[in-house]
Amino acid sequence: MLNPGQGRGPDSGVVGGSSNSDPFPAGLRVLVVDDDPTCLMILERMLRTCLYRVTKCNRAEIALSLLRKNKNGFDIVISDVHMPDMDGFKLLEHVGLEMDLPVIMMSADDSKSVVLKGVTHGAVDYLIKPVRIEALKNIWQHVVRKKRYNEWNVSEHSGSVEESGGGGGERQQQRDDGDNNSSSANNEGSLRGSRKRKEEEVDEQGDDREDTSSLKKPRVVWSVELHQQFVAAVNQLGVDKAVPKKILEMMNVPGLTRENVASHLQKYRIYLRRLGGVSQHQGNMNHSFMTGQDPSFGPLSSLNGFDLQALAAAGQLPAQSLAQLQAAGLGRPPSLTKPGMVVSPLVDQRSIFSFENPKIRHGQMMNNGGNKQINLLHGVPTGMEPRQFAGGGGHMRVQQQQQQIANVRVGGQNVQSSGMMMPVGGGTAMLPSSLGQQQQVMLSSNVPRRSDLTEISSRVLPATTHSVFNNFPSELPRNSFPLASAPGISVSYQEEVNSSDAKAATVTSNAAFGNQSYNIYNDYPQQNNNRLNDWDLQNIGMVFNSHQDTTAAAAFSSSEAYSSSSTQRKRREVELPVVAGNVHNHQQQQQQQQQQIPSRSLSHMNQIYMNGGGSVRVKSERVAETVTCPPATTVFQEQYNEEDLMSALLKQEGVPLVDNEFDFDGYSIDNIPV
Amino acid sequence: MQRQVALIKQSLFDQGYLDEQFMELEELQDDANPNFVEEVATLYFKDSARLINNIDQALERGSFDFNRLDSYMHQFKGSSTSIGASKVKTECTMFREYCRAGNAEGCLRTFKQLKKEHATLRKKLEQYFQASKR
């Protein structure tokens, strides 16, 4: 667009129209991060022209510390994708999780996959360089939208956030996507459009009309402690029955409002749903897969029942859990609101699995003979409620989970991912403590996006399994997991996934990956739940590690906000370097398609998982741990409370990974639908 | 002088050295920021010199780490795009293609061309700014 050559003065071209007496969006506090000084200077100038208050930063680490120091100091963050010290997506995840600020990604790279990554990681918008000032003029809409979304969900669905909140959230998210697209693509029109939308929103939602002044509401930072209190309260009340008012009372935190709690709860539920959705998804997939592929798999429900019973008999699985698992395994699909949606992504995944399975079975898998493991696995994901672990509770809310899963699924892949993503992208600092890093890791990789999570399916899966494992009581025998094969398998899957991921969208890879993990279980029944968990963890961890940017796992690990316990945190920190190393290895391997030490490093990761037992949550932790020290089991054991199963499994681990047995490089997961 | 300035600028556009993005930058210039474009250009050339240096070294090493080269070039392309350095940007794109194809010779060739375009643009812009100041 060529303007007549005059400079843009303060009055020209700015979104002055939207506010009359209200100066908004002038004064919007923008943090812009880009390692390119030229771009940074240009952006700063443009943003100043829009009358925003600009802080520029050329290092992501500095940006993060700025954000952390000034919790409410910024309204929106604009970040470049490619930065030397930290990947832009990782920063995106951090910001979303820790500060719950809208983040706009930008890059000279306009390839679809990167843009998609931005979306799935939770960016509210993606700008292609060269950035034009028109695109920047509208960024305030993201701040408003986010506020509205939070407010709307909080106020309207304080009690039952699941359906409506989730649905509303998704709708809103979709709308956000639409807005985003239009703002990026159509500068002139979008400004008007966004204004109109803003007005419409105002009209539609008569409740808490958001004044621009409301945007300046102090943001509650859900620190780790706070989140733990929250989760504890929710667990006590029961996820289904937890209402913000009661949670608030139980938490008894001065200064915390019901609205804060409600919005956090909303995100938390969505997060759980995603987790549940994944497991559900996997369960379904496995089921179909098994019947189609391998008679030994058997129906999910039967498997679940079998495993559960076996577990219960062994005294390892609490009756309650058993019941829940069974319920989960048996009946849940019907409860899904839109089973159809769930199925579709499965199809592709299934194909992947079938592809994979033959490999897995190849002899690597654990020798133990039980179908139990597999079954258990199936049952577990569906039944387990990741949140449970957080509270350290043993009770599983299968129904809840399923419901959540269903809800998550309903949205299709998006829903699922949103579940996972929620915590991350939505800025929900809600990662259940139990979920730990694993989920965090997942989140980081997934970068939960408040609005749209297509990628999630694969990612979510791992999470769910992960959480499922957590549910298992610690009493489960931790020994004799045919880990040797399992880890190998996991590893191979990961590798494969990774490579395919490299080729295709991460979503598909993840999906494939997730599926793989389930398959593995099916193929090689684990002796006990622990084992399954182990695998699951492994897979999950691996998935995450492989998929995410190297730093992602580390980043998540490092974010203390989500660690449920200090030990975990510690581990996380320790693991970070390890994880990063592993991830790095893994990724490199993928890229080069060389399995130099893939299995080894992977196995390390796997082993870590196994040994790590301690906190399931922290996948990255686990991985890191394994890599660094197999004897990490001891460390993990203490963390047992929530991830009993995992701990047990991990302890048991120690089996050397199978190397090079599962080389899935040849597999292409490209056909996985996103 | 004004006319000369306009002519220089016009030729830069006509010859494809600069594109609309440069005009965007000019619009950002106003009384409060009278030398904005020149400042940006100066910064660009300083930073891009560093990038060119890095790439040169990487190429000289002969190891042809395409991923790293691609990454450098991505940065370079980003800033070139941001100031509207059209020809430079084109070379960047080509270089990255060669990187992706693992074509070392193509990379070398393109990079040479890129440096040439870069140097030419620098000279022309210097002229332009000089003329604008008079």
GROMACS .gro file of N, CA and C in nm, chain A residues 33 35 59-61 63-64 79-95 103 105-107 109 114 117-118 121 126 444-445 447 547-553 555 587, chain B residues 71 74:
model
  144
   33VAL      N    1   0.994  -0.951   2.065
   33VAL     CA    2   1.117  -1.029   2.078
   33VAL      C    3   1.163  -1.076   1.940
   35ASP      N    4   1.556  -1.163   1.732
   35ASP     CA    5   1.700  -1.152   1.738
   35ASP      C    6   1.754  -1.064   1.626
   59ARG      N    7   1.651  -1.119   2.295
   59ARG     CA    8   1.677  -1.254   2.341
   59ARG      C    9   1.554  -1.307   2.412
   60ALA      N   10   1.522  -1.427   2.381
   60ALA     CA   11   1.403  -1.486   2.442
   60ALA      C   12   1.416  -1.501   2.594
   61GLU      N   13   1.534  -1.533   2.636
   61GLU     CA   14   1.554  -1.551   2.780
   61GLU      C   15   1.531  -1.421   2.853
   63ALA      N   16   1.350  -1.184   2.747
   63ALA     CA   17   1.207  -1.155   2.740
   63ALA      C   18   1.132  -1.230   2.851
   64LEU      N   19   1.167  -1.353   2.867
   64LEU     CA   20   1.098  -1.432   2.971
   64LEU      C   21   1.123  -1.374   3.109
   79SER      N   22   0.663  -1.237   1.902
   79SER     CA   23   0.792  -1.304   1.901
   79SER      C   24   0.825  -1.365   1.766
   80ASP      N   25   0.950  -1.361   1.734
   80ASP     CA   26   0.996  -1.424   1.612
   80ASP      C   27   1.005  -1.575   1.635
   81VAL      N   28   0.999  -1.648   1.530
   81VAL     CA   29   1.003  -1.793   1.544
   81VAL      C   30   1.146  -1.844   1.560
   82HIS      N   31   1.230  -1.796   1.473
   82HIS     CA   32   1.368  -1.846   1.476
   82HIS      C   33   1.458  -1.754   1.555
   83MET      N   34   1.495  -1.805   1.668
   83MET     CA   35   1.587  -1.724   1.750
   83MET      C   36   1.698  -1.816   1.799
   84PRO      N   37   1.813  -1.761   1.811
   84PRO     CA   38   1.925  -1.849   1.845
   84PRO      C   39   1.920  -1.908   1.985
   85ASP      N   40   1.879  -1.830   2.080
   85ASP     CA   41   1.890  -1.884   2.215
   85ASP      C   42   1.771  -1.969   2.258
   86MET      N   43   1.660  -1.943   2.200
   86MET     CA   44   1.544  -2.024   2.238
   86MET      C   45   1.445  -2.022   2.123
   87ASP      N   46   1.392  -2.133   2.096
   87ASP     CA   47   1.296  -2.140   1.988
   87ASP      C   48   1.173  -2.056   2.022
   88GLY      N   49   1.123  -1.988   1.923
   88GLY     CA   50   1.008  -1.902   1.948
   88GLY      C   51   0.888  -1.977   2.001
   89PHE      N   52   0.873  -2.099   1.958
   89PHE     CA   53   0.758  -2.175   2.004
   89PHE      C   54   0.770  -2.211   2.150
   90LYS      N   55   0.890  -2.230   2.191
   90LYS     CA   56   0.908  -2.260   2.331
   90LYS      C   57   0.873  -2.139   2.415
   91LEU      N   58   0.920  -2.027   2.367
   91LEU     CA   59   0.886  -1.905   2.438
   91LEU      C   60   0.735  -1.890   2.443
   92LEU      N   61   0.676  -1.919   2.333
   92LEU     CA   62   0.531  -1.912   2.323
   92LEU      C   63   0.464  -1.998   2.429
   93GLU      N   64   0.513  -2.115   2.443
   93GLU     CA   65   0.455  -2.204   2.542
   93GLU      C   66   0.473  -2.148   2.682
   94HIS      N   67   0.591  -2.104   2.707
   94HIS     CA   68   0.618  -2.051   2.840
   94HIS      C   69   0.525  -1.936   2.872
   95VAL      N   70   0.518  -1.847   2.779
   95VAL     CA   71   0.435  -1.730   2.805
   95VAL      C   72   0.290  -1.770   2.825
  103VAL      N   73   0.018  -1.439   2.252
  103VAL     CA   74   0.148  -1.429   2.185
  103VAL      C   75   0.127  -1.437   2.034
  105MET      N   76   0.316  -1.486   1.682
  105MET     CA   77   0.441  -1.533   1.625
  105MET      C   78   0.462  -1.463   1.491
  106MET      N   79   0.587  -1.448   1.456
  106MET     CA   80   0.612  -1.393   1.323
  106MET      C   81   0.739  -1.455   1.267
  107SER      N   82   0.744  -1.454   1.138
  107SER     CA   83   0.860  -1.512   1.075
  107SER      C   84   0.861  -1.477   0.928
  109ASP      N   85   0.936  -1.701   0.740
  109ASP     CA   86   0.898  -1.832   0.690
  109ASP      C   87   0.747  -1.841   0.683
  114VAL      N   88   0.502  -2.435   0.941
  114VAL     CA   89   0.543  -2.350   1.052
  114VAL      C   90   0.424  -2.270   1.103
  117LYS      N   91   0.228  -2.484   1.309
  117LYS     CA   92   0.291  -2.504   1.438
  117LYS      C   93   0.258  -2.388   1.531
  118GLY      N   94   0.259  -2.272   1.473
  118GLY     CA   95   0.224  -2.158   1.555
  118GLY      C   96   0.084  -2.172   1.611
  121HIS      N   97   0.062  -2.443   1.871
  121HIS     CA   98   0.130  -2.410   1.995
  121HIS      C   99   0.059  -2.302   2.072
  126TYR      N  100  -0.025  -1.525   1.357
  126TYR     CA  101   0.104  -1.554   1.295
  126TYR      C  102   0.124  -1.451   1.185
  444SER      N  103   0.426  -2.849   2.610
  444SER     CA  104   0.522  -2.765   2.542
  444SER      C  105   0.529  -2.805   2.397
  445SER      N  106   0.525  -2.928   2.381
  445SER     CA  107   0.534  -2.965   2.242
  445SER      C  108   0.409  -2.925   2.170
  447VAL      N  109   0.203  -2.711   2.265
  447VAL     CA  110   0.175  -2.569   2.280
  447VAL      C  111   0.027  -2.551   2.276
  547HIS      N  112   0.944  -3.491   1.962
  547HIS     CA  113   0.870  -3.395   1.883
  547HIS      C  114   0.906  -3.254   1.916
  548GLN      N  115   0.921  -3.236   2.033
  548GLN     CA  116   0.938  -3.096   2.066
  548GLN      C  117   1.074  -3.047   2.028
  549ASP      N  118   1.078  -2.925   2.027
  549ASP     CA  119   1.208  -2.868   2.004
  549ASP      C  120   1.294  -2.907   2.120
  550THR      N  121   1.412  -2.909   2.095
  550THR     CA  122   1.504  -2.951   2.199
  550THR      C  123   1.477  -2.877   2.326
  551THR      N  124   1.460  -2.755   2.310
  551THR     CA  125   1.445  -2.676   2.430
  551THR      C  126   1.308  -2.693   2.493
  552ALA      N  127   1.217  -2.736   2.415
  552ALA     CA  128   1.081  -2.742   2.469
  552ALA      C  129   1.077  -2.823   2.597
  553ALA      N  130   1.126  -2.938   2.587
  553ALA     CA  131   1.121  -3.023   2.706
  553ALA      C  132   1.195  -2.956   2.818
  555ALA      N  133   1.253  -2.655   2.852
  555ALA     CA  134   1.184  -2.535   2.896
  555ALA      C  135   1.073  -2.571   2.991
  587GLN      N  136   1.653  -3.560   1.809
  587GLN     CA  137   1.615  -3.481   1.694
  587GLN      C  138   1.720  -3.488   1.586
  745SER      N  139   1.988  -2.185   0.826
  745SER     CA  140   1.946  -2.106   0.940
  745SER      C  141   2.003  -1.965   0.933
  748HIS      N  142   1.820  -1.780   0.676
  748HIS     CA  143   1.685  -1.744   0.717
  748HIS      C  144   1.686  -1.610   0.788
   0.00000   0.00000   0.00000
